[in-house]
Short mmCIF file of C-alpha atoms and ligand atoms in Angstrom, two decimals:
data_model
loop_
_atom_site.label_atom_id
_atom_site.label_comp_id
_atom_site.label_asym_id
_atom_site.label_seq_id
_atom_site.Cartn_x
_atom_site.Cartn_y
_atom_site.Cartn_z
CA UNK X 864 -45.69 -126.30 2.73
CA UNK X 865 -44.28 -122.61 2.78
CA UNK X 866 -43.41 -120.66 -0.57
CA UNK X 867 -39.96 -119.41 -1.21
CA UNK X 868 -38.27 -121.39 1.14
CA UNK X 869 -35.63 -123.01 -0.94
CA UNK X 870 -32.18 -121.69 -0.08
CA UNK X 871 -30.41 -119.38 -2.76
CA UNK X 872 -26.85 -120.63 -1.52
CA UNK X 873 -25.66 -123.08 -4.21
CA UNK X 874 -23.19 -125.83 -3.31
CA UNK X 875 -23.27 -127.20 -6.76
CA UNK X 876 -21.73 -125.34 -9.92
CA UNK X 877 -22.96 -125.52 -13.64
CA UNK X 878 -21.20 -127.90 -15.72
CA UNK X 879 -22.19 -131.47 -14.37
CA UNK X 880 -22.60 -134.40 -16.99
CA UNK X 881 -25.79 -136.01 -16.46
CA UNK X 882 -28.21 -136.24 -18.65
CA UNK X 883 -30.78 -134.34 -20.09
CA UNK X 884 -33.91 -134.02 -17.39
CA UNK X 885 -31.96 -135.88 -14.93
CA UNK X 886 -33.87 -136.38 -11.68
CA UNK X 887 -30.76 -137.00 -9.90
CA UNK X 888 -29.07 -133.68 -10.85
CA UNK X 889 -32.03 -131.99 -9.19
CA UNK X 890 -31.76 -134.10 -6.07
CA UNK X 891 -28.07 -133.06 -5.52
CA UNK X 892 -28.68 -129.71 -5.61
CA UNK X 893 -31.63 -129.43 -3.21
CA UNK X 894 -29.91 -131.65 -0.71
CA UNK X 895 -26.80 -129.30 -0.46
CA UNK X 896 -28.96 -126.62 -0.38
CA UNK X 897 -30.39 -127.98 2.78
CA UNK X 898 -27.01 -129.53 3.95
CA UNK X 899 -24.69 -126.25 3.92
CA UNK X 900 -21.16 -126.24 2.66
CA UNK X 901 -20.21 -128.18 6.23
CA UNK X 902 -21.05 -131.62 4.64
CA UNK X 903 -18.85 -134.46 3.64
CA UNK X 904 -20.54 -136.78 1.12
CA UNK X 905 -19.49 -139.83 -0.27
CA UNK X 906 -20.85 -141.68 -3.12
CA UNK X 907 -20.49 -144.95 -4.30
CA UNK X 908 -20.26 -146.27 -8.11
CA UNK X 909 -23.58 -145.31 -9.60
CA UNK X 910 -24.63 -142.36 -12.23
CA UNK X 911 -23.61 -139.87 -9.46
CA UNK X 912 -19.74 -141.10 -9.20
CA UNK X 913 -19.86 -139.81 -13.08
CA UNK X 914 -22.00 -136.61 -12.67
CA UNK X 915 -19.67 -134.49 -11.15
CA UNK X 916 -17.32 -134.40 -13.58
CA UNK X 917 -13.19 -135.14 -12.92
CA UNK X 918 -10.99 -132.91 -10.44
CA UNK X 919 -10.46 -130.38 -10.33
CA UNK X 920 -13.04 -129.23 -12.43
CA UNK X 921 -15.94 -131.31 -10.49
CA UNK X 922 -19.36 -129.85 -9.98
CA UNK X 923 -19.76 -129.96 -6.18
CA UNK X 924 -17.91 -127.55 -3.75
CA UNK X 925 -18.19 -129.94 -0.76
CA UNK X 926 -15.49 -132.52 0.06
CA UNK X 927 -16.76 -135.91 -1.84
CA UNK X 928 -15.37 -139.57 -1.21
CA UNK X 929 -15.94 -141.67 -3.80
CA UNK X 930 -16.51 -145.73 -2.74
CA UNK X 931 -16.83 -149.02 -3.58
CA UNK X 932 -20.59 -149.88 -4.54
CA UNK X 933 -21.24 -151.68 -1.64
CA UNK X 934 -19.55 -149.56 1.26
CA UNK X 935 -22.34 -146.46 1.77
CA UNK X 936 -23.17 -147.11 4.97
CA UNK X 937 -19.67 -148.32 6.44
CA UNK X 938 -18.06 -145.04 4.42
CA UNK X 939 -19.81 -142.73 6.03
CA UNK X 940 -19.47 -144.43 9.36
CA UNK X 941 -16.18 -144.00 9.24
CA UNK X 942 -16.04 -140.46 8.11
CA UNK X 943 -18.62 -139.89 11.00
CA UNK X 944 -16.00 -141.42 13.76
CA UNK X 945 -12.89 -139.78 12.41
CA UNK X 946 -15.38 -136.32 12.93
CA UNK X 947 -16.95 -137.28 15.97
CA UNK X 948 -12.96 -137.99 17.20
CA UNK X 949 -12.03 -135.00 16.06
CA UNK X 950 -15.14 -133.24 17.78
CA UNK X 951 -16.30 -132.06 15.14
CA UNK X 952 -20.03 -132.31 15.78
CA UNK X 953 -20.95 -129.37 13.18
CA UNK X 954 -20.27 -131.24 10.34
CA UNK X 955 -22.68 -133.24 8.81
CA UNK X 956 -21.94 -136.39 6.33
CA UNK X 957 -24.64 -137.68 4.23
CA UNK X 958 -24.32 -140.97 2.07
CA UNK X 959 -25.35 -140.53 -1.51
CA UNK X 960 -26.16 -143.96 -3.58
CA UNK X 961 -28.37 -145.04 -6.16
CA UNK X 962 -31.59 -147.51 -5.81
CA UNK X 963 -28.66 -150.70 -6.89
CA UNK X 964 -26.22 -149.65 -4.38
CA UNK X 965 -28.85 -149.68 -1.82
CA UNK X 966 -31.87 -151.85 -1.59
CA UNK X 967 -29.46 -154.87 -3.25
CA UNK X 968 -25.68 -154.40 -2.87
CA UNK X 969 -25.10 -151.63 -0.53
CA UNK X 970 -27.71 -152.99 2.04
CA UNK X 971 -25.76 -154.67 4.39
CA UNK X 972 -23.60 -151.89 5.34
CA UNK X 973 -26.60 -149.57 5.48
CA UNK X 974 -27.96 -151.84 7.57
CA UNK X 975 -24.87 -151.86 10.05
CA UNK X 976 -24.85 -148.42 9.95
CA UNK X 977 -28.61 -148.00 10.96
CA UNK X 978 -28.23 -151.13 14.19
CA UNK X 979 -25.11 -149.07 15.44
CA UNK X 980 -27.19 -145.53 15.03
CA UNK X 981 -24.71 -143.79 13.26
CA UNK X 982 -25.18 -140.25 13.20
CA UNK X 983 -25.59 -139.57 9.31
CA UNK X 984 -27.78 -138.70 6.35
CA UNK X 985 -28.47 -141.81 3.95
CA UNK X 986 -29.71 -140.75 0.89
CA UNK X 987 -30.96 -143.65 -1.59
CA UNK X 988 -31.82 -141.80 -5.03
CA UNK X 989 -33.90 -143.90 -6.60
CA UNK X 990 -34.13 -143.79 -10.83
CA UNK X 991 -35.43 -147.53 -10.09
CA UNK X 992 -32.63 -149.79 -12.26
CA UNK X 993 -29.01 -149.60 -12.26
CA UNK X 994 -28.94 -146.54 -15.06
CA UNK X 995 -25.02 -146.32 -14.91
CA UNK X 996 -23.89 -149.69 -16.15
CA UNK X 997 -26.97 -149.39 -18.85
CA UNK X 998 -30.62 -149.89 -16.98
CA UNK X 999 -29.97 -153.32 -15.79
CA UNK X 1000 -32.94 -153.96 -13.20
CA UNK X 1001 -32.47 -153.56 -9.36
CA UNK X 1002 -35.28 -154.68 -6.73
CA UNK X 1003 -36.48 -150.93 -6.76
CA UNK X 1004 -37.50 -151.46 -10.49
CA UNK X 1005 -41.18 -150.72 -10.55
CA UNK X 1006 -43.12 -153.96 -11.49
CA UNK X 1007 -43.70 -154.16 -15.26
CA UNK X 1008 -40.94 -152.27 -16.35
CA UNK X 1009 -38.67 -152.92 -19.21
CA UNK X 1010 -34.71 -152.71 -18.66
CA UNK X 1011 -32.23 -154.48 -20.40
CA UNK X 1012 -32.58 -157.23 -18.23
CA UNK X 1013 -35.96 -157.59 -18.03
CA UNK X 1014 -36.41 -156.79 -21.71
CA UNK X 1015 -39.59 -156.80 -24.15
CA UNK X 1016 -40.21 -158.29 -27.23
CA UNK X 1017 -40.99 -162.78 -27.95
CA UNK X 1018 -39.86 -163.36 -24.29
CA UNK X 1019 -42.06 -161.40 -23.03
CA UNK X 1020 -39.82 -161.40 -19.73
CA UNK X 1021 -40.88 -158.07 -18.07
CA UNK X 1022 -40.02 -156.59 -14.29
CA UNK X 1023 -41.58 -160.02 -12.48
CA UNK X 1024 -41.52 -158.70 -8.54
CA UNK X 1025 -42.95 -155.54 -6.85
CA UNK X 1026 -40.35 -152.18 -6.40
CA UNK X 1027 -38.63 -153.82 -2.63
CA UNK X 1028 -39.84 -151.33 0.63
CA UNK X 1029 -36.41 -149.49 1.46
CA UNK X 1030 -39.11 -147.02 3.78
CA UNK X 1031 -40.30 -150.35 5.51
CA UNK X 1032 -37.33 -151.86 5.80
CA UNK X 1033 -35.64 -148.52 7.45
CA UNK X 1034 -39.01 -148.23 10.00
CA UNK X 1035 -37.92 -152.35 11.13
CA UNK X 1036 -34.81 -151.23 11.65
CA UNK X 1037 -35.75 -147.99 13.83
CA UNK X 1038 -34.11 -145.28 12.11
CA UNK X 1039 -35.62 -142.38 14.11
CA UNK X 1040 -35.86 -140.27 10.84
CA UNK X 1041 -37.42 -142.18 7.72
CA UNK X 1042 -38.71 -140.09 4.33
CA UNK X 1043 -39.71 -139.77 1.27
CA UNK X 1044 -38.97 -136.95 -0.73
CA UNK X 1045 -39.34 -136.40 -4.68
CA UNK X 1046 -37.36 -133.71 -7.12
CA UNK X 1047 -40.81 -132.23 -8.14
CA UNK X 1048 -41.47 -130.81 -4.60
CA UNK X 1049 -38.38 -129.29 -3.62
CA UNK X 1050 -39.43 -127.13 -0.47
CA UNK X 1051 -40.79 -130.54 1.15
CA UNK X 1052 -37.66 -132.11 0.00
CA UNK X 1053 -35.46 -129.27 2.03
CA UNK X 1054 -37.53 -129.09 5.01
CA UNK X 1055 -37.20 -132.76 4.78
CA UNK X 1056 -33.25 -132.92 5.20
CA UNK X 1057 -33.15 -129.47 7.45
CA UNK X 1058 -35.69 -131.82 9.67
CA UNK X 1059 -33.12 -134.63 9.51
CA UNK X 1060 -29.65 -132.57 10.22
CA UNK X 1061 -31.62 -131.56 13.67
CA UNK X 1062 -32.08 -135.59 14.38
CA UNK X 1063 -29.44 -137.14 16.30
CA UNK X 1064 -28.47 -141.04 14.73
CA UNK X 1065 -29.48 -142.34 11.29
CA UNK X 1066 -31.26 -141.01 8.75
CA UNK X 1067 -32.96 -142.10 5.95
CA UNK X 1068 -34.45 -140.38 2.72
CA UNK X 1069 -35.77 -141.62 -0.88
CA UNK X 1070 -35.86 -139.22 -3.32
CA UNK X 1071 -37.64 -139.84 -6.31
CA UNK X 1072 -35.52 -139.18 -9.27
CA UNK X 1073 -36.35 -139.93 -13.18
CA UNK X 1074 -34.09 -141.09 -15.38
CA UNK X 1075 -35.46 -139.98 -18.77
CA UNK X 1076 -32.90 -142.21 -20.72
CA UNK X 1077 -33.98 -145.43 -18.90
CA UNK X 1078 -37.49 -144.35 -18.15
CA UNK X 1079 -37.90 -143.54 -22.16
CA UNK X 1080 -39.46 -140.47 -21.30
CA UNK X 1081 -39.31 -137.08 -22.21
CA UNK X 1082 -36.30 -135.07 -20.52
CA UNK X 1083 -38.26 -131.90 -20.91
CA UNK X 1084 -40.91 -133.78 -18.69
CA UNK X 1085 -39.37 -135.10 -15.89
CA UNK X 1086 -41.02 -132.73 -12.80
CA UNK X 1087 -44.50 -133.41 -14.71
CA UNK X 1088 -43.78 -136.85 -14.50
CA UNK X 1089 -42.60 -136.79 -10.65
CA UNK X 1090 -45.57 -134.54 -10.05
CA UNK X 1091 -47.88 -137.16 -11.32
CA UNK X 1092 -46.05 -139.55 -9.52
CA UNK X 1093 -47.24 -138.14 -6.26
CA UNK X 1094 -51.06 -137.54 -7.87
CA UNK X 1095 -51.21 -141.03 -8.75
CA UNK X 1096 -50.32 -142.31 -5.19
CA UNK X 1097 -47.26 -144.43 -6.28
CA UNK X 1098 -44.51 -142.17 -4.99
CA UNK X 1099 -46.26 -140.56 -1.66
CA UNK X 1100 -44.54 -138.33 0.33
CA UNK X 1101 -44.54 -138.98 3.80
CA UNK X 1102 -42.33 -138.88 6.90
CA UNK X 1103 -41.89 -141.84 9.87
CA UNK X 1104 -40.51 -140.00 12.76
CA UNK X 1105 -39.22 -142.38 15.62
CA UNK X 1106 -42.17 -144.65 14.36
CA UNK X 1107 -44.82 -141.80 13.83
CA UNK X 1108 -46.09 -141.60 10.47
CA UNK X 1109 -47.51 -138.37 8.83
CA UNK X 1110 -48.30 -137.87 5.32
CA UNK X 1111 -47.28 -134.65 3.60
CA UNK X 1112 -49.77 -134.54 0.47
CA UNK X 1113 -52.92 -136.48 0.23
CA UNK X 1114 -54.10 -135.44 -3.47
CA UNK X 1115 -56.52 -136.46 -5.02
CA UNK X 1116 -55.93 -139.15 -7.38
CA UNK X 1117 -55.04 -138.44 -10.78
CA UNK X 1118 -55.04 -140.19 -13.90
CA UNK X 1119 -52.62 -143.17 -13.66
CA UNK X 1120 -52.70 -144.03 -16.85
CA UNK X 1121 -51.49 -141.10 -17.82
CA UNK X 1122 -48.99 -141.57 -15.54
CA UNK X 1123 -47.70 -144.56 -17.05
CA UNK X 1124 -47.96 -143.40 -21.07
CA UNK X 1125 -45.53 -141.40 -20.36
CA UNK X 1126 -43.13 -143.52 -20.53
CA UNK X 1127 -41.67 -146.32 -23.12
CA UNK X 1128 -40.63 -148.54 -20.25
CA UNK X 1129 -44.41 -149.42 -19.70
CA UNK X 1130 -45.64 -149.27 -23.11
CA UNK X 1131 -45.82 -153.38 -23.47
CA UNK X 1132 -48.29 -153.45 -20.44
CA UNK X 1133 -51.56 -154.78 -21.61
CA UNK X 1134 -54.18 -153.30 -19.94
CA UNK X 1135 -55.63 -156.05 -18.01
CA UNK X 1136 -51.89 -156.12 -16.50
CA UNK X 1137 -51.99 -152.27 -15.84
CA UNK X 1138 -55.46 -152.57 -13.79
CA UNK X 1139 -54.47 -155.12 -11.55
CA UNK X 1140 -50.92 -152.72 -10.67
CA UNK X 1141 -53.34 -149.74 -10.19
CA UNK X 1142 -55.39 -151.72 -7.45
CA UNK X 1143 -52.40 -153.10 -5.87
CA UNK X 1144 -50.59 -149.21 -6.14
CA UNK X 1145 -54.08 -147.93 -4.34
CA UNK X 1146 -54.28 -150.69 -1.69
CA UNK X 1147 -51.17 -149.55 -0.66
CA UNK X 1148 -51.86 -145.80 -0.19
CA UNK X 1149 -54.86 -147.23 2.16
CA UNK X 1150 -52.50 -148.98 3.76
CA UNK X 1151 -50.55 -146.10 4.31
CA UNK X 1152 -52.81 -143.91 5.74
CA UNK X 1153 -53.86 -146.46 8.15
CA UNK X 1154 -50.16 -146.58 9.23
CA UNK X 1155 -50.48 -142.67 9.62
CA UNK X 1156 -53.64 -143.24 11.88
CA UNK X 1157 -52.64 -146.37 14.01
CA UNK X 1158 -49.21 -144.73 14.78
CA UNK X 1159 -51.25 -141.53 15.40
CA UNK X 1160 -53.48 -143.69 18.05
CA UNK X 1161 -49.96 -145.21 19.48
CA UNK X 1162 -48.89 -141.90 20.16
CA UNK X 1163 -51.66 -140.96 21.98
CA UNK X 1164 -51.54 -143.82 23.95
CA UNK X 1165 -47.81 -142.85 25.05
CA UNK X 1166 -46.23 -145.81 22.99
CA UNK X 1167 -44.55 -143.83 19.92
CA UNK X 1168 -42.34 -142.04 19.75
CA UNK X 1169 -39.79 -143.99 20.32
CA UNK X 1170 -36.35 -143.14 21.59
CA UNK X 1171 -33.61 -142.63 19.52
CA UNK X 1172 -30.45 -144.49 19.34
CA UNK X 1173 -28.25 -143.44 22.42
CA UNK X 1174 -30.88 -141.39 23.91
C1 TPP B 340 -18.99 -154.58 -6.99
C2 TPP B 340 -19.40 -153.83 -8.21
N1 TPP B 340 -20.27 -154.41 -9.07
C3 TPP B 340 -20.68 -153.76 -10.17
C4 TPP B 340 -20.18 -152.51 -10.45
C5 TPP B 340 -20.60 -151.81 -11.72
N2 TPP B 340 -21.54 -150.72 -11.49
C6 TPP B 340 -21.10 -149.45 -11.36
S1 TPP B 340 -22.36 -148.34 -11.21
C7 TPP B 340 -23.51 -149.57 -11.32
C8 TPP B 340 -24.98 -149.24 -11.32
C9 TPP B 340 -25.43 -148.53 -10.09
O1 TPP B 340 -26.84 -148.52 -10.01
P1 TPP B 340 -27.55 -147.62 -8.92
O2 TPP B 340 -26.96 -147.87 -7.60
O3 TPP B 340 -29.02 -147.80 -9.05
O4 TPP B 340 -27.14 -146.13 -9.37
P2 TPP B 340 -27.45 -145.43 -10.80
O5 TPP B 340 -26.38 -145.89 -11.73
O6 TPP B 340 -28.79 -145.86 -11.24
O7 TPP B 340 -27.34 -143.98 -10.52
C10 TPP B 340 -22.90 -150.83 -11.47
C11 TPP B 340 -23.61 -152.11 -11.65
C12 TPP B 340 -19.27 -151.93 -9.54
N3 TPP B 340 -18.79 -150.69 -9.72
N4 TPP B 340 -18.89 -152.61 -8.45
MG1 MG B 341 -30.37 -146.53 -10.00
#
């Protein structure tokens, strides 16, 4: 990962109205940096339909649609045709919804838009509950968590079902570009969408993005927190490129209890409970870097990459 790399062009003004230590804010503003001023976006109802502020006084100086929850994926298909009519291949369009609006209600139009290999950025930013209607859970919720609707207390009625696998589900589908990225690393977030504007069809990137108010954690915190995110091994940042994996950081693993003290959603977790999500959490990073390795061997053998849509 090169130093200094991050763009000084801004494509976002001061003034937006998210919260304090918003993860999302930072997201925004890295992704335009790597986007240029030639990008449509549109955004669905979530926190980010709010953060901009009203017109004419919004915070982004690209052209934004604003959507229905569930229309990402069809939205910026359309936008993409009207272009692509139009021939205007130099502009890009990139989808912008939360972790709600895409792993539950926005996934069938993603989903569409992926099978027809749309040419388009799909961002999901995921704060992991719906944080705009008042942290109601969404299957990206992190096992164990509170949120309103999983809430704490006699019930003891806690975040029941793993954080759902958008990365997987995007790899089944053959997206030739599938990433991670997280707010705490921006220059592998940037090289991440500069990769993906050079990729012809869909692509796909999860950006990790706390939400201090529904996270209960401290707003003055939130890159610490997504550091140690990536430390930990729960948020790794890695890339599938028409099937290949490769893995962009392999720390070594920090405290991840730590981790989770800092913040109030976990605090209920007894320990024994805490243990067993650790295992499970490093199991999966295994499992990860064997997916690095046997797609690694596939390649070698002459079976990945595979082609992209069209191609
Ligand atoms: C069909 C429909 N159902 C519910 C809503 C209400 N609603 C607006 S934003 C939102 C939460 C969005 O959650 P997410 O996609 O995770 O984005 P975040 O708010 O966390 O940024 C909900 C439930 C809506 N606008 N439309
Ligand atoms: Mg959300």
């Amino acid at each position: 990962m090169g130093r200094f790399t991050i763009p000084t062009d801004e494509h976002m003004r001061s003034g937006h109205v998210a919260c304090q230590g918003c993860g999302a804010a930072h997201a925004m503003r890295y992704a335009l940096k790597a986007m240029g001023e030639d990008t449509i976006v549109s955004i669905p109802a979530c926190c980010w339909a709010v953060i901009p502020g009203v017109w004419p006084n919004q915070n982004l100086k690209v052209p934004l649609l604003y959507t229905a929850f569930e229309v990402t994926g069809a939205s910026i298909s359309g936008i993409r045709a009207a272009l692509d009519f139009q021939g205007k291949d130099d502009v890009q369009v990139m989808g912008w919804a939360g972790d709600g609006g895409t792993a539950d209600i926005g996934i069938q139009a993603l989903s569409g838009m992926v099978e027809r290999g749309t040419n388009v950025i799909y961002v999901m930013y995921d704060n992991e509950a719906y944080m705009n209607t008042g942290i109601q859970r969404s299957s990206s919720t992190p096992v164990g968590a509170w949120t309103t609707t999983t809430p704490v207390g006699s019930t003891q009625f806690w975040e029941a079902d793993e954080k759902k696998d958008m990365v997987d589900i995007m790899v089944a589908h053959k997206a030739p570009y599938v990433a991670t990225a997280s707010v705490a690393y921006p220059e592998d977030m940037i090289r991440k969408f500069q990769k993906a504007k050079t990729i012809h069809g869909p692509k796909f990137i999860q950006v990790y993005a706390p939400c201090p108010t529904g996270w209960r954690s401290d707003p003055s915190r939130t890159i610490e927190l997504a550091k140690m995110a990536v430390s930990t091994h729960l948020w790794p940042l890695f890339e599938v490129d028409h099937g290949v994996y490769t893995i962009n950081q392999k720390p070594q693993k920090t405290d991840f209890m730590a981790y989770v003290r800092m913040q109030g959603r976990f605090r209920h977790l007894p320990e024994d409970f805490l243990k067993d999500w650790e295992r499970k959490m490093d199991a999966r990073w295994e499992t990860l870097l064997e997916k690095e390795r046997f797609s690694k061997e596939l390649e070698e053998k002459g079976l990945l990459p595979f082609p992209g849509p069209h191609e």
